CSV table of C-alpha atoms in Angstrom, one decimal:
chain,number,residue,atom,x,y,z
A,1,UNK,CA,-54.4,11.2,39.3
A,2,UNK,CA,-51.9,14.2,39.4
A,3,UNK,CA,-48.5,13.4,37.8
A,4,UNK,CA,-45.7,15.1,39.7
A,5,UNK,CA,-42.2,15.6,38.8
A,6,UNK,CA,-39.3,14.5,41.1
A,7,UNK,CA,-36.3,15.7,40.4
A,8,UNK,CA,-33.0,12.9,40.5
A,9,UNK,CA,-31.1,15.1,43.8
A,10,UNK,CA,-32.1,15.0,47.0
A,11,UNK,CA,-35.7,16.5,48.0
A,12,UNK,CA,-35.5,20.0,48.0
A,13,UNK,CA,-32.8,20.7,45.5
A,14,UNK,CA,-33.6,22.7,42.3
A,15,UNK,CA,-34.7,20.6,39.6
A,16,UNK,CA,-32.1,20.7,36.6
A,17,UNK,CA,-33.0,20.7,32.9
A,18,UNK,CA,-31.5,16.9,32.7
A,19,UNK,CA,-34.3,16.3,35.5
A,20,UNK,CA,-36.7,17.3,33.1
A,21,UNK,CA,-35.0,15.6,30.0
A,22,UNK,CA,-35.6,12.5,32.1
A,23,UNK,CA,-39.0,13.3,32.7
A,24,UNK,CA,-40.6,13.8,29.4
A,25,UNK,CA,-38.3,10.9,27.9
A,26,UNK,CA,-39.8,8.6,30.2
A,27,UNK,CA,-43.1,10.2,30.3
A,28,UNK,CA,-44.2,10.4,26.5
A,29,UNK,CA,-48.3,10.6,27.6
A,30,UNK,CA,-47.4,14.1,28.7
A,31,UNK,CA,-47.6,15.4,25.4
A,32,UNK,CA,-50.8,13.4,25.0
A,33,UNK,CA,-52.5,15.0,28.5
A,34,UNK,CA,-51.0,18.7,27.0
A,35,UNK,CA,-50.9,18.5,23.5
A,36,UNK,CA,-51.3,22.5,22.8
A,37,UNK,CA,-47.7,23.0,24.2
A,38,UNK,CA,-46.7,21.5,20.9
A,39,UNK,CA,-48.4,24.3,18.7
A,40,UNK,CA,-47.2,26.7,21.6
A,41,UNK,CA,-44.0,25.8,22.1
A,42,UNK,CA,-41.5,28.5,20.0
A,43,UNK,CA,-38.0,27.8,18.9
A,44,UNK,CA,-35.5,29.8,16.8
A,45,UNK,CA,-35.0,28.9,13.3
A,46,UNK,CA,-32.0,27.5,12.2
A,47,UNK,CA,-32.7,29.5,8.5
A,48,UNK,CA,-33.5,32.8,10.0
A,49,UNK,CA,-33.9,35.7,12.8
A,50,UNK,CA,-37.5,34.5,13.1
A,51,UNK,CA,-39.1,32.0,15.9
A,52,UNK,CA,-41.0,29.0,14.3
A,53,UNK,CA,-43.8,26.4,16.1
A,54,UNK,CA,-42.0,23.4,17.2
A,55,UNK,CA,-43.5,21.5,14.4
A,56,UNK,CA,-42.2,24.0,11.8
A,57,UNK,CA,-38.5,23.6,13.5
A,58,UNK,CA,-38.8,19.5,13.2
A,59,UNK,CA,-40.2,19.6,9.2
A,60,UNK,CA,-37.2,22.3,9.3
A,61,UNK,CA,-34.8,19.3,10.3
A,62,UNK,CA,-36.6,17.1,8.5
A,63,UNK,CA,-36.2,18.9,5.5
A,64,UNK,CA,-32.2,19.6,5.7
A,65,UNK,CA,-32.2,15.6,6.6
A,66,UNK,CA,-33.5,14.8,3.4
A,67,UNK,CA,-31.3,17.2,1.5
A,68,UNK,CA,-28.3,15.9,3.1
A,69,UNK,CA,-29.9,12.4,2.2
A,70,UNK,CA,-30.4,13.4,-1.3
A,71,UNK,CA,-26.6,14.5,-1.6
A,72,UNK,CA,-25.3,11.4,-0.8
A,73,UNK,CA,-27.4,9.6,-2.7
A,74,UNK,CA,-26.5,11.9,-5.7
A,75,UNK,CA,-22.7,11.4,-4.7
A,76,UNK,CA,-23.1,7.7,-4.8
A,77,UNK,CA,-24.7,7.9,-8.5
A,78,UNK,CA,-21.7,9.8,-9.6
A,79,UNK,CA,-19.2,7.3,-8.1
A,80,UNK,CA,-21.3,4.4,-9.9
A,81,UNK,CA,-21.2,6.2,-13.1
A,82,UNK,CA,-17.5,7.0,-12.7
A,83,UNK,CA,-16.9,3.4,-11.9
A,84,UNK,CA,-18.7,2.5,-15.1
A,85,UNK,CA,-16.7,4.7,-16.8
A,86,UNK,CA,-13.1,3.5,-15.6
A,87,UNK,CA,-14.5,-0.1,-16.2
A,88,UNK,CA,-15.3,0.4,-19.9
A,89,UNK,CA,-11.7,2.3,-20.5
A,90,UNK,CA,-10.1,-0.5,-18.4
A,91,UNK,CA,-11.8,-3.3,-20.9
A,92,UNK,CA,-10.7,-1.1,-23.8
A,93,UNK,CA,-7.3,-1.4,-22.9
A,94,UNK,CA,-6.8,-4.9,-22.1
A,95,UNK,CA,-8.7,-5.9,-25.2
A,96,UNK,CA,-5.7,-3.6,-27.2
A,97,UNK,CA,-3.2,-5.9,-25.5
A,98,UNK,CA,-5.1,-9.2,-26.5
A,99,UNK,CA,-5.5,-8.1,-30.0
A,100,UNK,CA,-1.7,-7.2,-30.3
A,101,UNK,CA,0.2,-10.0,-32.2
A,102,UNK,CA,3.9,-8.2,-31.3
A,103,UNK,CA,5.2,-9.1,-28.7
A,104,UNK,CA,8.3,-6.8,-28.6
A,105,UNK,CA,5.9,-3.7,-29.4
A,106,UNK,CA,3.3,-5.2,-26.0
A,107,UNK,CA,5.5,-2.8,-23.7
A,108,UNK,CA,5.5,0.5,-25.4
A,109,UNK,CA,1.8,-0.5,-26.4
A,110,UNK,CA,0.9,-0.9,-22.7
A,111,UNK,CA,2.2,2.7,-21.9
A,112,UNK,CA,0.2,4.5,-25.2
A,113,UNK,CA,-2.9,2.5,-24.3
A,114,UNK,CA,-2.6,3.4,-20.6
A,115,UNK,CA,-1.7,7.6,-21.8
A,116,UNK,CA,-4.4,6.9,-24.7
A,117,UNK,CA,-7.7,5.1,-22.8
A,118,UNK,CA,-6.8,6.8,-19.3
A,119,UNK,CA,-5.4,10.5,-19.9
A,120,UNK,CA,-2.3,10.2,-18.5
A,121,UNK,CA,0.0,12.5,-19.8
A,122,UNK,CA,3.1,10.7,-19.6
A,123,UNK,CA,3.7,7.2,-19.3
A,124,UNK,CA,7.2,4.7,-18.5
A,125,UNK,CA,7.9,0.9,-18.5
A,126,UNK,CA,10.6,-1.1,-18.2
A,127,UNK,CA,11.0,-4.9,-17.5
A,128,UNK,CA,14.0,-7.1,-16.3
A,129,UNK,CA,14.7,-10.6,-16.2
A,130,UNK,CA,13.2,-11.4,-19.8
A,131,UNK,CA,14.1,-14.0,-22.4
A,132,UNK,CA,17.8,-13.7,-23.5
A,133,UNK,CA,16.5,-12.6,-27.2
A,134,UNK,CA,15.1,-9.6,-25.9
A,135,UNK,CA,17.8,-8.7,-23.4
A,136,UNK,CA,18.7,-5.7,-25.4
A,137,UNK,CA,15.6,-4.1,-25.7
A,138,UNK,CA,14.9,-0.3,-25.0
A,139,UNK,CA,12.4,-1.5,-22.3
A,140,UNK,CA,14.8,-4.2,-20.4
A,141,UNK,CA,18.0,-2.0,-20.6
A,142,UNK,CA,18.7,0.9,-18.1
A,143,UNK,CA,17.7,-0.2,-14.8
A,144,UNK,CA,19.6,-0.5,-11.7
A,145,UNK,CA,19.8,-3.1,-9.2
A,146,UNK,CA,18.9,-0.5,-6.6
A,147,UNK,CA,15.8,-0.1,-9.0
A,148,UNK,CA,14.6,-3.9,-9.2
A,149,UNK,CA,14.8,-3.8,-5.6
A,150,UNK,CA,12.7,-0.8,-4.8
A,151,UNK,CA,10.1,-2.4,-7.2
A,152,UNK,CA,9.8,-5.4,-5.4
A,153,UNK,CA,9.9,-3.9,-1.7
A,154,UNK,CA,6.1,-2.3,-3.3
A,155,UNK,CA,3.2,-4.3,-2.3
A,156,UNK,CA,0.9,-2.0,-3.6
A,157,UNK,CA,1.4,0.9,-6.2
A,158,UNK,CA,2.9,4.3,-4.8
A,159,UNK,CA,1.5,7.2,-5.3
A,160,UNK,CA,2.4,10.5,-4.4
A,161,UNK,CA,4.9,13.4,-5.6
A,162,UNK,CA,8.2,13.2,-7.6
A,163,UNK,CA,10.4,12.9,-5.3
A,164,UNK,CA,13.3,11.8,-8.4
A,165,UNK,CA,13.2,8.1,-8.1
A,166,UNK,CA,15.1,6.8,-10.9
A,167,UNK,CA,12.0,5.2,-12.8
A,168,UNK,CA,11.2,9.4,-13.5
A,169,UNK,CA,14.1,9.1,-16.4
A,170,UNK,CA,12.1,6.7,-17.9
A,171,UNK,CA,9.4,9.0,-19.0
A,172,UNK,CA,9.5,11.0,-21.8
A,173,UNK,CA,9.5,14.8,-20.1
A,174,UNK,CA,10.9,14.0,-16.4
A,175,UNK,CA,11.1,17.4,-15.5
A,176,UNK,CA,6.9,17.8,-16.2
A,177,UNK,CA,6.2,15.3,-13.8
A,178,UNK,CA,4.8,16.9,-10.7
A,179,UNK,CA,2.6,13.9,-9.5
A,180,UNK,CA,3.4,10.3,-9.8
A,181,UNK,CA,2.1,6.4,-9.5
A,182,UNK,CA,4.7,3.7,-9.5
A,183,UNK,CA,3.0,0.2,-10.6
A,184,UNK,CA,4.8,-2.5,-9.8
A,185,UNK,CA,4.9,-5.4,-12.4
A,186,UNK,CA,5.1,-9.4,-10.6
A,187,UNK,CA,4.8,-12.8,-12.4
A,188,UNK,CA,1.0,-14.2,-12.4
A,189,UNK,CA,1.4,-17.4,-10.1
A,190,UNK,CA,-2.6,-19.1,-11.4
A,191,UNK,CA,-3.9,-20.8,-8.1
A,192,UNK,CA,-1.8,-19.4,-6.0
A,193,UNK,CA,-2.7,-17.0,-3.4
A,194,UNK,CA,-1.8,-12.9,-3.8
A,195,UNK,CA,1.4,-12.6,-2.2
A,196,UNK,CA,2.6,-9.0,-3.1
A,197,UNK,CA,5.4,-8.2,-1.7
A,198,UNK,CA,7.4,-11.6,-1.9
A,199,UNK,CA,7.4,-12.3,-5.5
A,200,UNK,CA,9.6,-10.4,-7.0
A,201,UNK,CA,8.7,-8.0,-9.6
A,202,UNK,CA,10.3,-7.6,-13.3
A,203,UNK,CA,9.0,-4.3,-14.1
A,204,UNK,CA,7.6,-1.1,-13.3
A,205,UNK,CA,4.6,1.1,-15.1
A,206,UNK,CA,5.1,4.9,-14.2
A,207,UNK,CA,2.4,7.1,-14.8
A,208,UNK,CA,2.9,10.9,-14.1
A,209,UNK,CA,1.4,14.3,-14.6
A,210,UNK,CA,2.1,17.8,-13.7
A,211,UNK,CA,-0.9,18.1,-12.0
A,212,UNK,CA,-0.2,17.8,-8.5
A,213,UNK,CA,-3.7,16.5,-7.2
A,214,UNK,CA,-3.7,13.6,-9.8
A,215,UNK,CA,-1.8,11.0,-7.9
A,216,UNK,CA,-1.7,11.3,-4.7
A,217,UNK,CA,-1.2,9.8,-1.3
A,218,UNK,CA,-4.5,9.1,-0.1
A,219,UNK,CA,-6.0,8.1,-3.4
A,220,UNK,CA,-7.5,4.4,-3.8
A,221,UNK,CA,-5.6,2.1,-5.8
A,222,UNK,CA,-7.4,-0.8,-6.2
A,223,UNK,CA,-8.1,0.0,-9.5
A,224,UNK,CA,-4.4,0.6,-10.1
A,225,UNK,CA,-3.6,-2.8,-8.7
A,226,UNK,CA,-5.8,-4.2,-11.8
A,227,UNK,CA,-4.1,-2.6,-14.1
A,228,UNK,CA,-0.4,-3.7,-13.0
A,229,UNK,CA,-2.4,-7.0,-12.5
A,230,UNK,CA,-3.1,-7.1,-16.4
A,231,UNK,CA,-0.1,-5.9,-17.9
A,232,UNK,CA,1.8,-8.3,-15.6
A,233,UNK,CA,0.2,-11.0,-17.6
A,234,UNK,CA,0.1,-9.2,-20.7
A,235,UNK,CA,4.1,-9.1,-20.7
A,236,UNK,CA,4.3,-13.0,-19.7
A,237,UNK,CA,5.4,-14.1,-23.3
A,238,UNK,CA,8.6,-12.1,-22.6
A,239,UNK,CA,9.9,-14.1,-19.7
């Protein structure tokens, strides 16, 4: 039985390349009744000047598929291995903080481990509101009020540029920090639900570097939540 092709317009009007789209998309047993238009059919390569069989342009795309498949797997390994990485440096630290038995050296401890384990150049801490015994402290001494309250209005670390926030002074070069991330530090309420942002904090961890790309905007920081998270409870015994 002949198999004709009508186009979508009215009878009589040109048949357009969508009609014939249509056509062969709801006609698949074309290609079985006329399968040599498969081996005849020539497109340009997307490699070269050259025209390929249709066949050789799908393996083509097929091939630059797979590539692209095999990048992202590769990408994911990478970001799994990197993970792995951060995870063992992050365990590393926080065992350094169990093992410490001085509790006025657990602040300056937490910045070195954090420079030491995680290859941040510089490193600050401070923390308010402690025990009166250690009220004159380096680390609870020299913060302003309008300091505690930009610490609490975080509810999630900042990361970005120096823009000269006063935590900066706390570091040891300020002027060599380019790039910044400001860690807010908040009391560990056990079985209560996170509610960051409405606790208020007691400290803040600031790590900086002059590299520009190493803090920045649109980074992650999940991971940098866990570590305010951990020195948080790490600096309990001072409150």
């Amino acid at each position: 039985m002949p198999h004709s092709l009508t186009p979508s317009s009215a009878i009589g009007s040109p048949i357009t390349e969508e009609d014939i789209a249509n056509y062969l998309a709801n006609t698949p047993e074309f290609f079985e009744r006329h399968a040599e238009l498969l081996a005849a059919v020539h497109l340009s390569s997307p490699h070269s000047q050259r025209t390929v069989s249709l066949q050789e342009r799908q393996a083509a795309l097929l091939r630059d598929k797979i590539r692209m498949l095999e990048q992202r797997i590769m990408d994911m390994i990478r970001n799994v291995n990197e993970n792995m990485v951060l995870s063992d440096k992050l365990l590393l630290w926080a065992r350094s903080l169990l093992l410490n038995a001085d509790v006025l050296a657990l602040p300056q401890l937490i910045a070195d481990e954090i420079a030491d384990q995680f290859s941040v150049p510089q490193v600050g801490i401070k923390v308010w509101g402690v025990a009166s015994r250690y009220a004159c402290e380096p680390f609870a001494l020299g913060v302003s009020d309008d300091a505690k309250s930009f610490a609490t209005s975080l509810t999630e670390p900042f990361c970005g540029v120096n823009t000269g926030l006063e935590a900066i002074s706390w570091l040891p070069e300020p002027q060599a920090a380019t790039s910044l991330a400001i860690l807010p530090l908040r009391p560990v309420l056990l079985g209560a639900p996170a509610t960051a942002g409405v606790v208020p904090a007691f400290g803040l961890l600031v790590l900086a570097s002059p590299d520009a790309q190493r803090f920045t905007s649109t980074m992650g920081t999940d991971f940098l939540a866990r570590i305010a998270e951990l020195a948080s409870a790490a600096l309990s015994p001072l409150r």
